[in-house]
Amino acid sequence: MFSIVAILVALGLSGAPALPQQPVAADAAVQATVASAGFKAAVAALDRDFDRHVAETIRLTEIPSPPFKEAERAKVYLELLKQHGLTDVEMDAEGNVMGLRRGMGSSTGSAPLIVIAAHLDTVFPAGTDVKVKRTGTRLAAPGVGDDTRSLAVLLAFIRAMDAAKIQTKADILFVGNVGEEGPGDLRGMRYLFTKSKYKDRITAFISADGTGTGNTITTGAVGSKRYHVSFKGPGGHSYGAFGLVNPAFAMANAMKRFGALTVPKSPKTTFSVGVVGGGTSVNSIPFETWMDIDMRSESPAELQKLDASFKTLVAEAVAEENAARSTAQGKITVEVKLTGDRPSGETASSQRIVQIASASVRAFGLTPSLTFSSTDSNIPISLGIPAITLVAGGTSDRAHALDEWIDVEKTSSLRGMQIMLATLVTLAGMQ
Amino acid sequence: MFSIVAILVALGLSGAPALPQQPVAADAAVQATVASAGFKAAVAALDRDFDRHVAETIRLTEIPSPPFKEAERAKVYLELLKQHGLTDVEMDAEGNVMGLRRGMGSSTGSAPLIVIAAHLDTVFPAGTDVKVKRTGTRLAAPGVGDDTRSLAVLLAFIRAMDAAKIQTKADILFVGNVGEEGPGDLRGMRYLFTKSKYKDRITAFISADGTGTGNTITTGAVGSKRYHVSFKGPGGHSYGAFGLVNPAFAMANAMKRFGALTVPKSPKTTFSVGVVGGGTSVNSIPFETWMDIDMRSESPAELQKLDASFKTLVAEAVAEENAARSTAQGKITVEVKLTGDRPSGETASSQRIVQIASASVRAFGLTPSLTFSSTDSNIPISLGIPAITLVAGGTSDRAHALDEWIDVEKTSSLRGMQIMLATLVTLAGMQ
């Protein structure tokens, strides 16, 4: 997840005469939740428990969890889920860890199943210093907000619900999942929704991803295309073979053109070069250089347009290098390999999950904003399963940068957690 | 070393009336060497021994020897030098291995000392497949010609001189040295000529580097400048922080401008991007990208001009990126770190070492060509010590590329080896 800069779509306020009935029904349902003795007891537990929540955030942040190397953090999280008294605690074949909080209808086997998930992986490679630097309520560390705090939020929810003896109609599956970031390409969610034993039972999905005021509801799945682009050439001695085509120059030309593309602000469309590499020694013309690039859009049509422009400019850059220098020993060739392809889509604002989340935001005095993003919700959204992504209160910035930070100031953090918890238990049907 | 494409400076033929006397004296000295029974016996030994020479070339090639990781090959070569009966066989503090073949004047301690060296290192990183693929007399493998075969040539010389019972006035130090390629920045030679126990005794230096007809005498040291250039920025999420400056785009701009520079063909001046890297994940704007670049010229003035252009274009590329995108989270900064600085210079064609090498080339029916290059000889040349670089016969191509090959066809290979041996023993004063 990330600091949301997406277009905000203000939801209509309840009571405005032209709106459909659902908001009123949703508001009533959430208000009943929030007014209940059970929810109040849960909130009191979250409040009492807050220091532990912060400590768990720090502990989990300091376990490195690079893409495809989530195992160490997953093992610790699995143990925590066990300690929190969930049933069916397990790691699935993809590496996701999860446990079930059984609802009232669970014995019949036909209870609805709601999944709430936070992702285990961060974008940071092995070797990154993940020690948390704390200054008052501010915690700075790579991955602290994206998405480690949410893992701790899920644990706090289980403790609060248990302390308040909250029972729900639906089963709730708490998940720490792999593969949300970068090369993971949503592999954790793909497995959960298409291969796991729960795949046909999930009726609603909440991704707890990131830290922020708490009024943001991601209902739109930003589509993305990612490529590993490798430029190959004959290579040779930097001096002796001077004048031969150089894949680094072809790649530079492609990158420069890529950087100069113009994209619409709305629908939000973006591009980036994320990783570059190649070459063997300073005194050799490389035989290969490569780059990993990322393109996204709220609009499938804009993404397709950007994708076509990218492919054209890569081909042009290669042709220019082959024309600019000698191909006597071989030409520059390029391979554009698709490494990520996230579906776009949207959970309609008329869906119950969006209505309840919006009502929960309003119940805590905020105005809901529906946004687009690229999160674990992309997978259920693309499968037609109602899904949203929520943030858990507090403030944060610099996600994906080494100076990432969150502020766990208690009042604003608890407000966001309450919004998310109200959404979860109202959806699950509080008894 | 490399396939020489440098400017050829044809030496005057002996007998032309306007030329100085030295060629005649040198030709006479070399002719005396070549006509001697000792030299003829040595040539017969090289001929008998040729298959072993090829086998040793293959054996040594298949021991990986990346820059700064020459130790494994060095250890094997040290053992071979011992087995060849040299004295004072040792590895010095820098990692060079060497052994002395004592001359007649050695007991007085004041004998001249001639060094002949081949470099242990190749440009290829650990993990490169260095298995030799043999097709007839053609051997293909990374590093086989640059400079592994020369290591085997030195061993063949020792055996041939011993078989022929050749004694010389001067001591000859046979060296397998580290640090000729890329990042090594001539560290082996810097140590030998400025720190080793031999540093004040060396009167002449021959670098045996590369495979080729044998008429090429490198007397000019091509100067080079190498930089590790790192571009740093604030980084951030590829989507959430879209619009922030990206160091990959700044670097691309610099690379593209670098590739578009024009340089003179004569004095030969070259530039290359050799290695690129940076970034942490496909969905993050990198906080750092970097490139290793190489610039060379036969002319110190042209190198300085190129160096200035490079520094200007890097600064411009950084400024353009800072103007093109948002610097709200921080600007792109750049660090240009000097990683290689090879001195240029020239061993004058009137020097005895050049005269004798030229006469040796002529003695075998070829026309000597004096060239510029960047080799281990750069160091002694910059210190005013007579030094040349020679190739050992045969044919080769694609040095520094994965498809590097040499052809060890016997006649042409032996011719080059005889030219080098005639130069060595004439210089050393054959008894």
mmCIF file of N, CA, C and O in Angstrom, chain A residues 1-2 5 181-182 222 234-235 237-240 242 246 249 252-253 255-256 259 268 270-271 273-279 282-284 286-287 293-294 296 325 329 398-400 402, chain B residues 1-2 5 181-182 222 226 234-235 237-240 242 246 249 252-253 255-256 259 268 270-271 273-279 282-284 286-287 293-294 296 325 329 398 400 402:
data_model
loop_
_atom_site.group_PDB
_atom_site.id
_atom_site.type_symbol
_atom_site.label_atom_id
_atom_site.label_comp_id
_atom_site.label_asym_id
_atom_site.label_seq_id
_atom_site.Cartn_x
_atom_site.Cartn_y
_atom_site.Cartn_z
ATOM 1 N N MET A 1 0.850 -1.196 0.000
ATOM 2 C CA MET A 1 0.000 0.000 0.000
ATOM 3 C C MET A 1 0.879 1.237 0.000
ATOM 4 O O MET A 1 2.088 1.147 -0.104
ATOM 5 N N PHE A 2 0.269 2.394 0.131
ATOM 6 C CA PHE A 2 1.045 3.620 -0.061
ATOM 7 C C PHE A 2 0.252 4.785 0.492
ATOM 8 O O PHE A 2 -0.917 4.668 0.864
ATOM 9 N N VAL A 5 -2.905 9.210 -2.782
ATOM 10 C CA VAL A 5 -2.958 10.507 -3.441
ATOM 11 C C VAL A 5 -4.035 10.429 -4.518
ATOM 12 O O VAL A 5 -4.123 11.250 -5.406
ATOM 13 N N GLU A 181 3.719 -7.116 -2.223
ATOM 14 C CA GLU A 181 4.611 -6.113 -2.812
ATOM 15 C C GLU A 181 5.308 -6.644 -4.083
ATOM 16 O O GLU A 181 5.637 -7.825 -4.174
ATOM 17 N N GLY A 182 5.578 -5.711 -4.953
ATOM 18 C CA GLY A 182 6.450 -5.903 -6.106
ATOM 19 C C GLY A 182 6.337 -7.250 -6.777
ATOM 20 O O GLY A 182 5.276 -7.636 -7.284
ATOM 21 N N VAL A 222 -6.443 -0.524 -8.793
ATOM 22 C CA VAL A 222 -5.608 0.050 -9.857
ATOM 23 C C VAL A 222 -4.909 -1.100 -10.568
ATOM 24 O O VAL A 222 -4.245 -1.916 -9.935
ATOM 25 N N PRO A 234 26.504 -7.721 -28.150
ATOM 26 C CA PRO A 234 27.668 -8.595 -28.255
ATOM 27 C C PRO A 234 28.668 -8.398 -27.123
ATOM 28 O O PRO A 234 29.473 -9.282 -26.858
ATOM 29 N N GLY A 235 28.659 -7.254 -26.458
ATOM 30 C CA GLY A 235 29.678 -6.986 -25.437
ATOM 31 C C GLY A 235 31.042 -6.819 -26.066
ATOM 32 O O GLY A 235 31.185 -6.849 -27.297
ATOM 33 N N HIS A 237 35.441 -5.347 -25.254
ATOM 34 C CA HIS A 237 36.346 -4.511 -24.460
ATOM 35 C C HIS A 237 35.968 -3.045 -24.632
ATOM 36 O O HIS A 237 35.709 -2.591 -25.738
ATOM 37 N N SER A 238 35.965 -2.332 -23.514
ATOM 38 C CA SER A 238 35.512 -0.936 -23.566
ATOM 39 C C SER A 238 36.400 -0.080 -24.476
ATOM 40 O O SER A 238 35.934 0.883 -25.069
ATOM 41 N N TYR A 239 37.677 -0.444 -24.582
ATOM 42 C CA TYR A 239 38.588 0.338 -25.433
ATOM 43 C C TYR A 239 38.794 -0.363 -26.773
ATOM 44 O O TYR A 239 38.572 0.222 -27.828
ATOM 45 N N GLY A 240 39.155 -1.642 -26.693
ATOM 46 C CA GLY A 240 39.462 -2.380 -27.921
ATOM 47 C C GLY A 240 38.273 -2.496 -28.844
ATOM 48 O O GLY A 240 38.420 -2.458 -30.064
ATOM 49 N N PHE A 242 35.651 -0.430 -28.767
ATOM 50 C CA PHE A 242 34.902 0.839 -28.756
ATOM 51 C C PHE A 242 34.240 1.060 -30.106
ATOM 52 O O PHE A 242 34.848 0.838 -31.151
ATOM 53 N N ASN A 246 26.090 -0.669 -27.445
ATOM 54 C CA ASN A 246 26.155 -0.898 -25.998
ATOM 55 C C ASN A 246 24.724 -0.956 -25.439
ATOM 56 O O ASN A 246 23.966 0.015 -25.540
ATOM 57 N N PHE A 249 23.449 1.975 -23.389
ATOM 58 C CA PHE A 249 22.991 3.181 -24.093
ATOM 59 C C PHE A 249 21.576 2.985 -24.648
ATOM 60 O O PHE A 249 20.766 3.910 -24.641
ATOM 61 N N ALA A 252 19.349 3.346 -21.680
ATOM 62 C CA ALA A 252 19.272 4.746 -21.264
ATOM 63 C C ALA A 252 18.278 5.513 -22.129
ATOM 64 O O ALA A 252 17.462 6.291 -21.628
ATOM 65 N N ASN A 253 18.353 5.268 -23.414
ATOM 66 C CA ASN A 253 17.454 5.932 -24.352
ATOM 67 C C ASN A 253 15.999 5.550 -24.041
ATOM 68 O O ASN A 253 15.114 6.417 -23.962
ATOM 69 N N MET A 255 14.803 4.467 -21.157
ATOM 70 C CA MET A 255 14.425 5.048 -19.866
ATOM 71 C C MET A 255 14.110 6.525 -19.994
ATOM 72 O O MET A 255 13.169 7.036 -19.396
ATOM 73 N N LYS A 256 14.959 7.217 -20.771
ATOM 74 C CA LYS A 256 14.759 8.664 -20.914
ATOM 75 C C LYS A 256 13.412 8.946 -21.594
ATOM 76 O O LYS A 256 12.657 9.811 -21.158
ATOM 77 N N GLY A 259 10.597 8.230 -19.176
ATOM 78 C CA GLY A 259 10.457 9.309 -18.203
ATOM 79 C C GLY A 259 9.782 10.543 -18.761
ATOM 80 O O GLY A 259 9.246 11.368 -18.020
ATOM 81 N N LYS A 268 -5.996 8.470 -12.681
ATOM 82 C CA LYS A 268 -4.586 8.472 -12.284
ATOM 83 C C LYS A 268 -3.828 7.341 -12.968
ATOM 84 O O LYS A 268 -4.240 6.183 -12.936
ATOM 85 N N THR A 270 0.349 6.088 -13.807
ATOM 86 C CA THR A 270 1.725 6.320 -13.362
ATOM 87 C C THR A 270 2.698 5.347 -14.026
ATOM 88 O O THR A 270 2.288 4.322 -14.561
ATOM 89 N N PHE A 271 3.985 5.708 -13.969
ATOM 90 C CA PHE A 271 5.030 4.812 -14.486
ATOM 91 C C PHE A 271 6.287 5.022 -13.663
ATOM 92 O O PHE A 271 6.509 6.098 -13.106
ATOM 93 N N VAL A 273 10.644 3.452 -13.254
ATOM 94 C CA VAL A 273 11.725 2.474 -13.346
ATOM 95 C C VAL A 273 12.116 2.169 -11.904
ATOM 96 O O VAL A 273 12.473 3.079 -11.158
ATOM 97 N N GLY A 274 12.007 0.907 -11.510
ATOM 98 C CA GLY A 274 12.226 0.561 -10.114
ATOM 99 C C GLY A 274 13.592 -0.024 -9.808
ATOM 100 O O GLY A 274 14.196 0.280 -8.787
ATOM 101 N N VAL A 275 14.081 -0.882 -10.674
ATOM 102 C CA VAL A 275 15.371 -1.531 -10.448
ATOM 103 C C VAL A 275 16.108 -1.614 -11.782
ATOM 104 O O VAL A 275 15.487 -1.853 -12.820
ATOM 105 N N VAL A 276 17.412 -1.363 -11.754
ATOM 106 C CA VAL A 276 18.240 -1.513 -12.959
ATOM 107 C C VAL A 276 19.460 -2.365 -12.615
ATOM 108 O O VAL A 276 19.878 -2.435 -11.461
ATOM 109 N N GLY A 277 20.011 -3.001 -13.633
ATOM 110 C CA GLY A 277 21.209 -3.809 -13.402
ATOM 111 C C GLY A 277 21.854 -4.205 -14.713
ATOM 112 O O GLY A 277 21.331 -3.931 -15.791
ATOM 113 N N GLY A 278 23.001 -4.842 -14.588
ATOM 114 C CA GLY A 278 23.670 -5.389 -15.768
ATOM 115 C C GLY A 278 25.098 -4.934 -15.905
ATOM 116 O O GLY A 278 25.537 -3.982 -15.260
ATOM 117 N N GLY A 279 25.805 -5.661 -16.750
ATOM 118 C CA GLY A 279 27.227 -5.386 -16.957
ATOM 119 C C GLY A 279 28.080 -6.228 -16.040
ATOM 120 O O GLY A 279 27.618 -6.667 -14.984
ATOM 121 N N VAL A 282 33.835 -2.623 -15.328
ATOM 122 C CA VAL A 282 33.880 -1.238 -15.799
ATOM 123 C C VAL A 282 34.548 -1.136 -17.161
ATOM 124 O O VAL A 282 34.244 -0.228 -17.944
ATOM 125 N N ASN A 283 35.435 -2.072 -17.472
ATOM 126 C CA ASN A 283 36.150 -1.978 -18.745
ATOM 127 C C ASN A 283 35.628 -2.945 -19.799
ATOM 128 O O ASN A 283 36.348 -3.323 -20.704
ATOM 129 N N SER A 284 34.373 -3.337 -19.660
ATOM 130 C CA SER A 284 33.729 -4.151 -20.693
ATOM 131 C C SER A 284 32.430 -3.492 -21.114
ATOM 132 O O SER A 284 31.678 -2.995 -20.275
ATOM 133 N N PRO A 286 28.824 -3.976 -21.716
ATOM 134 C CA PRO A 286 27.984 -5.061 -21.177
ATOM 135 C C PRO A 286 27.395 -5.922 -22.286
ATOM 136 O O PRO A 286 27.113 -5.423 -23.378
ATOM 137 N N PHE A 287 27.220 -7.204 -21.981
ATOM 138 C CA PHE A 287 26.440 -8.017 -22.922
ATOM 139 C C PHE A 287 24.972 -8.028 -22.527
ATOM 140 O O PHE A 287 24.140 -8.433 -23.285
ATOM 141 N N ILE A 293 10.280 -2.342 -14.682
ATOM 142 C CA ILE A 293 9.434 -1.144 -14.751
ATOM 143 C C ILE A 293 7.999 -1.478 -14.343
ATOM 144 O O ILE A 293 7.551 -2.618 -14.429
ATOM 145 N N ASP A 294 7.323 -0.433 -13.926
ATOM 146 C CA ASP A 294 5.983 -0.548 -13.344
ATOM 147 C C ASP A 294 5.095 0.529 -13.967
ATOM 148 O O ASP A 294 5.498 1.692 -14.061
ATOM 149 N N ARG A 296 0.859 1.822 -14.003
ATOM 150 C CA ARG A 296 -0.442 1.582 -13.359
ATOM 151 C C ARG A 296 -1.473 2.592 -13.850
ATOM 152 O O ARG A 296 -1.121 3.704 -14.238
ATOM 153 N N ARG A 325 25.701 3.010 -33.457
ATOM 154 C CA ARG A 325 27.014 2.381 -33.296
ATOM 155 C C ARG A 325 27.100 1.133 -34.161
ATOM 156 O O ARG A 325 26.131 0.743 -34.807
ATOM 157 N N GLN A 329 29.588 -6.890 -34.643
ATOM 158 C CA GLN A 329 29.699 -8.097 -33.806
ATOM 159 C C GLN A 329 28.334 -8.593 -33.337
ATOM 160 O O GLN A 329 28.254 -9.556 -32.577
ATOM 161 N N ARG A 398 6.144 8.278 3.422
ATOM 162 C CA ARG A 398 7.392 7.731 2.884
ATOM 163 C C ARG A 398 7.383 6.213 2.766
ATOM 164 O O ARG A 398 8.454 5.581 2.833
ATOM 165 N N ALA A 399 6.179 5.628 2.584
ATOM 166 C CA ALA A 399 6.133 4.190 2.334
ATOM 167 C C ALA A 399 7.032 3.850 1.157
ATOM 168 O O ALA A 399 7.139 4.613 0.203
ATOM 169 N N HIS A 400 7.721 2.741 1.216
ATOM 170 C CA HIS A 400 8.649 2.236 0.185
ATOM 171 C C HIS A 400 9.974 2.999 0.170
ATOM 172 O O HIS A 400 10.826 2.714 -0.666
ATOM 173 N N LEU A 402 13.406 4.424 2.526
ATOM 174 C CA LEU A 402 14.133 4.001 3.726
ATOM 175 C C LEU A 402 13.722 4.817 4.949
ATOM 176 O O LEU A 402 13.878 4.370 6.077
ATOM 177 N N MET B 1 43.944 -6.732 -21.365
ATOM 178 C CA MET B 1 44.314 -6.401 -22.745
ATOM 179 C C MET B 1 43.112 -6.619 -23.650
ATOM 180 O O MET B 1 42.022 -6.908 -23.213
ATOM 181 N N PHE B 2 43.360 -6.496 -24.969
ATOM 182 C CA PHE B 2 42.206 -6.485 -25.859
ATOM 183 C C PHE B 2 42.678 -6.659 -27.283
ATOM 184 O O PHE B 2 43.868 -6.612 -27.578
ATOM 185 N N VAL B 5 43.043 -2.241 -31.804
ATOM 186 C CA VAL B 5 42.461 -1.522 -32.927
ATOM 187 C C VAL B 5 43.129 -0.152 -32.959
ATOM 188 O O VAL B 5 42.670 0.766 -33.616
ATOM 189 N N GLU B 181 42.730 -5.942 -14.625
ATOM 190 C CA GLU B 181 41.426 -5.631 -15.211
ATOM 191 C C GLU B 181 40.609 -4.696 -14.309
ATOM 192 O O GLU B 181 40.680 -4.783 -13.086
ATOM 193 N N GLY B 182 39.793 -3.898 -14.964
ATOM 194 C CA GLY B 182 38.733 -3.119 -14.333
ATOM 195 C C GLY B 182 39.072 -2.536 -12.979
ATOM 196 O O GLY B 182 40.011 -1.741 -12.832
ATOM 197 N N VAL B 222 47.744 4.016 -22.710
ATOM 198 C CA VAL B 222 46.497 4.764 -22.832
ATOM 199 C C VAL B 222 46.048 5.135 -21.426
ATOM 200 O O VAL B 222 45.902 4.264 -20.573
ATOM 201 N N ARG B 226 38.118 6.303 -14.497
ATOM 202 C CA ARG B 226 36.926 5.518 -14.236
ATOM 203 C C ARG B 226 36.196 6.101 -13.045
ATOM 204 O O ARG B 226 36.822 6.516 -12.078
ATOM 205 N N PRO B 234 14.907 10.844 -3.063
ATOM 206 C CA PRO B 234 14.121 10.505 -1.878
ATOM 207 C C PRO B 234 13.487 9.117 -1.955
ATOM 208 O O PRO B 234 13.152 8.540 -0.929
ATOM 209 N N GLY B 235 13.317 8.566 -3.171
ATOM 210 C CA GLY B 235 12.613 7.288 -3.282
ATOM 211 C C GLY B 235 11.145 7.443 -2.933
ATOM 212 O O GLY B 235 10.662 8.557 -2.667
ATOM 213 N N HIS B 237 6.937 5.310 -3.145
ATOM 214 C CA HIS B 237 6.092 4.325 -3.811
ATOM 215 C C HIS B 237 5.902 4.704 -5.276
ATOM 216 O O HIS B 237 5.657 5.857 -5.597
ATOM 217 N N SER B 238 5.988 3.705 -6.151
ATOM 218 C CA SER B 238 5.917 3.996 -7.584
ATOM 219 C C SER B 238 4.577 4.607 -7.975
ATOM 220 O O SER B 238 4.507 5.392 -8.913
ATOM 221 N N TYR B 239 3.533 4.250 -7.238
ATOM 222 C CA TYR B 239 2.203 4.796 -7.558
ATOM 223 C C TYR B 239 1.852 5.949 -6.613
ATOM 224 O O TYR B 239 1.541 7.045 -7.047
ATOM 225 N N GLY B 240 1.969 5.678 -5.321
ATOM 226 C CA GLY B 240 1.575 6.672 -4.325
ATOM 227 C C GLY B 240 2.405 7.937 -4.408
ATOM 228 O O GLY B 240 1.902 9.040 -4.197
ATOM 229 N N PHE B 242 4.087 8.874 -7.141
ATOM 230 C CA PHE B 242 4.363 9.201 -8.552
ATOM 231 C C PHE B 242 4.487 10.709 -8.727
ATOM 232 O O PHE B 242 3.714 11.468 -8.154
ATOM 233 N N ASN B 246 13.166 10.786 -9.932
ATOM 234 C CA ASN B 246 13.602 9.383 -9.944
ATOM 235 C C ASN B 246 15.064 9.323 -10.400
ATOM 236 O O ASN B 246 15.396 9.741 -11.513
ATOM 237 N N PHE B 249 15.842 8.010 -13.882
ATOM 238 C CA PHE B 249 15.641 8.905 -15.021
ATOM 239 C C PHE B 249 16.815 9.886 -15.162
ATOM 240 O O PHE B 249 17.236 10.213 -16.263
ATOM 241 N N ALA B 252 19.560 7.851 -16.650
ATOM 242 C CA ALA B 252 19.295 7.573 -18.061
ATOM 243 C C ALA B 252 19.672 8.768 -18.926
ATOM 244 O O ALA B 252 20.294 8.624 -19.978
ATOM 245 N N ASN B 253 19.304 9.938 -18.470
ATOM 246 C CA ASN B 253 19.623 11.167 -19.191
ATOM 247 C C ASN B 253 21.146 11.329 -19.314
ATOM 248 O O ASN B 253 21.673 11.611 -20.401
ATOM 249 N N MET B 255 23.438 8.948 -19.129
ATOM 250 C CA MET B 255 23.954 7.896 -20.003
ATOM 251 C C MET B 255 23.698 8.216 -21.472
ATOM 252 O O MET B 255 24.547 8.005 -22.324
ATOM 253 N N LYS B 256 22.480 8.708 -21.737
ATOM 254 C CA LYS B 256 22.144 9.005 -23.128
ATOM 255 C C LYS B 256 23.052 10.112 -23.674
ATOM 256 O O LYS B 256 23.564 10.028 -24.781
ATOM 257 N N GLY B 259 26.525 8.719 -24.227
ATOM 258 C CA GLY B 259 26.583 7.912 -25.460
ATOM 259 C C GLY B 259 26.604 8.753 -26.714
ATOM 260 O O GLY B 259 27.032 8.284 -27.782
ATOM 261 N N LYS B 268 43.220 8.117 -30.403
ATOM 262 C CA LYS B 268 42.074 7.281 -30.055
ATOM 263 C C LYS B 268 41.562 7.597 -28.653
ATOM 264 O O LYS B 268 42.319 7.624 -27.685
ATOM 265 N N THR B 270 38.001 6.929 -26.123
ATOM 266 C CA THR B 270 36.813 6.069 -26.010
ATOM 267 C C THR B 270 36.073 6.307 -24.693
ATOM 268 O O THR B 270 36.628 6.861 -23.753
ATOM 269 N N PHE B 271 34.824 5.845 -24.671
ATOM 270 C CA PHE B 271 34.035 5.928 -23.442
ATOM 271 C C PHE B 271 33.066 4.762 -23.401
ATOM 272 O O PHE B 271 32.665 4.252 -24.449
ATOM 273 N N VAL B 273 29.801 2.810 -20.721
ATOM 274 C CA VAL B 273 29.124 2.478 -19.467
ATOM 275 C C VAL B 273 29.296 0.977 -19.300
ATOM 276 O O VAL B 273 28.887 0.209 -20.171
ATOM 277 N N GLY B 274 29.929 0.540 -18.216
ATOM 278 C CA GLY B 274 30.256 -0.876 -18.056
ATOM 279 C C GLY B 274 29.321 -1.651 -17.152
ATOM 280 O O GLY B 274 28.985 -2.794 -17.436
ATOM 281 N N VAL B 275 28.905 -1.037 -16.058
ATOM 282 C CA VAL B 275 28.027 -1.725 -15.111
ATOM 283 C C VAL B 275 26.999 -0.719 -14.598
ATOM 284 O O VAL B 275 27.333 0.444 -14.364
ATOM 285 N N VAL B 276 25.758 -1.152 -14.454
ATOM 286 C CA VAL B 276 24.717 -0.306 -13.870
ATOM 287 C C VAL B 276 24.007 -1.079 -12.771
ATOM 288 O O VAL B 276 23.996 -2.308 -12.777
ATOM 289 N N GLY B 277 23.422 -0.358 -11.827
ATOM 290 C CA GLY B 277 22.680 -1.024 -10.760
ATOM 291 C C GLY B 277 21.854 -0.037 -9.977
ATOM 292 O O GLY B 277 21.913 1.179 -10.196
ATOM 293 N N GLY B 278 21.051 -0.565 -9.069
ATOM 294 C CA GLY B 278 20.289 0.285 -8.172
ATOM 295 C C GLY B 278 18.812 -0.014 -8.150
ATOM 296 O O GLY B 278 18.293 -0.681 -9.037
ATOM 297 N N GLY B 279 18.179 0.486 -7.101
ATOM 298 C CA GLY B 279 16.759 0.245 -6.909
ATOM 299 C C GLY B 279 16.531 -0.972 -6.037
ATOM 300 O O GLY B 279 17.400 -1.845 -5.933
ATOM 301 N N VAL B 282 10.395 -3.323 -7.887
ATOM 302 C CA VAL B 282 9.757 -2.805 -9.097
ATOM 303 C C VAL B 282 8.723 -1.732 -8.761
ATOM 304 O O VAL B 282 8.472 -0.830 -9.563
ATOM 305 N N ASN B 283 8.149 -1.800 -7.558
ATOM 306 C CA ASN B 283 7.103 -0.832 -7.219
ATOM 307 C C ASN B 283 7.588 0.278 -6.293
ATOM 308 O O ASN B 283 6.808 0.861 -5.561
ATOM 309 N N SER B 284 8.887 0.538 -6.330
ATOM 310 C CA SER B 284 9.420 1.669 -5.573
ATOM 311 C C SER B 284 10.248 2.549 -6.499
ATOM 312 O O SER B 284 11.018 2.038 -7.319
ATOM 313 N N PRO B 286 13.467 4.263 -6.991
ATOM 314 C CA PRO B 286 14.735 3.965 -6.310
ATOM 315 C C PRO B 286 15.222 5.141 -5.482
ATOM 316 O O PRO B 286 14.989 6.296 -5.835
ATOM 317 N N PHE B 287 15.888 4.844 -4.370
ATOM 318 C CA PHE B 287 16.589 5.917 -3.677
ATOM 319 C C PHE B 287 18.020 6.031 -4.158
ATOM 320 O O PHE B 287 18.695 7.004 -3.880
ATOM 321 N N ILE B 293 31.641 3.894 -15.136
ATOM 322 C CA ILE B 293 31.970 4.322 -16.490
ATOM 323 C C ILE B 293 33.489 4.393 -16.665
ATOM 324 O O ILE B 293 34.245 4.524 -15.701
ATOM 325 N N ASP B 294 33.871 4.293 -17.916
ATOM 326 C CA ASP B 294 35.282 4.172 -18.306
ATOM 327 C C ASP B 294 35.539 5.133 -19.472
ATOM 328 O O ASP B 294 34.762 5.167 -20.425
ATOM 329 N N ARG B 296 38.911 6.639 -21.921
ATOM 330 C CA ARG B 296 40.337 6.454 -22.192
ATOM 331 C C ARG B 296 40.777 7.333 -23.350
ATOM 332 O O ARG B 296 39.977 7.669 -24.224
ATOM 333 N N ARG B 325 10.544 16.808 -12.486
ATOM 334 C CA ARG B 325 9.622 16.183 -11.538
ATOM 335 C C ARG B 325 9.690 16.897 -10.196
ATOM 336 O O ARG B 325 10.493 17.799 -10.004
ATOM 337 N N GLN B 329 9.972 15.995 -1.835
ATOM 338 C CA GLN B 329 10.521 15.088 -0.815
ATOM 339 C C GLN B 329 12.047 15.061 -0.829
ATOM 340 O O GLN B 329 12.660 14.281 -0.097
ATOM 341 N N ARG B 398 37.114 -11.115 -29.352
ATOM 342 C CA ARG B 398 36.008 -11.050 -28.385
ATOM 343 C C ARG B 398 36.474 -11.037 -26.929
ATOM 344 O O ARG B 398 35.731 -11.500 -26.037
ATOM 345 N N HIS B 400 36.885 -9.889 -23.310
ATOM 346 C CA HIS B 400 35.927 -9.266 -22.391
ATOM 347 C C HIS B 400 34.479 -9.632 -22.719
ATOM 348 O O HIS B 400 33.569 -9.129 -22.073
ATOM 349 N N LEU B 402 31.612 -12.891 -23.445
ATOM 350 C CA LEU B 402 31.444 -14.293 -23.034
ATOM 351 C C LEU B 402 31.897 -15.260 -24.120
ATOM 352 O O LEU B 402 32.253 -16.396 -23.837
#
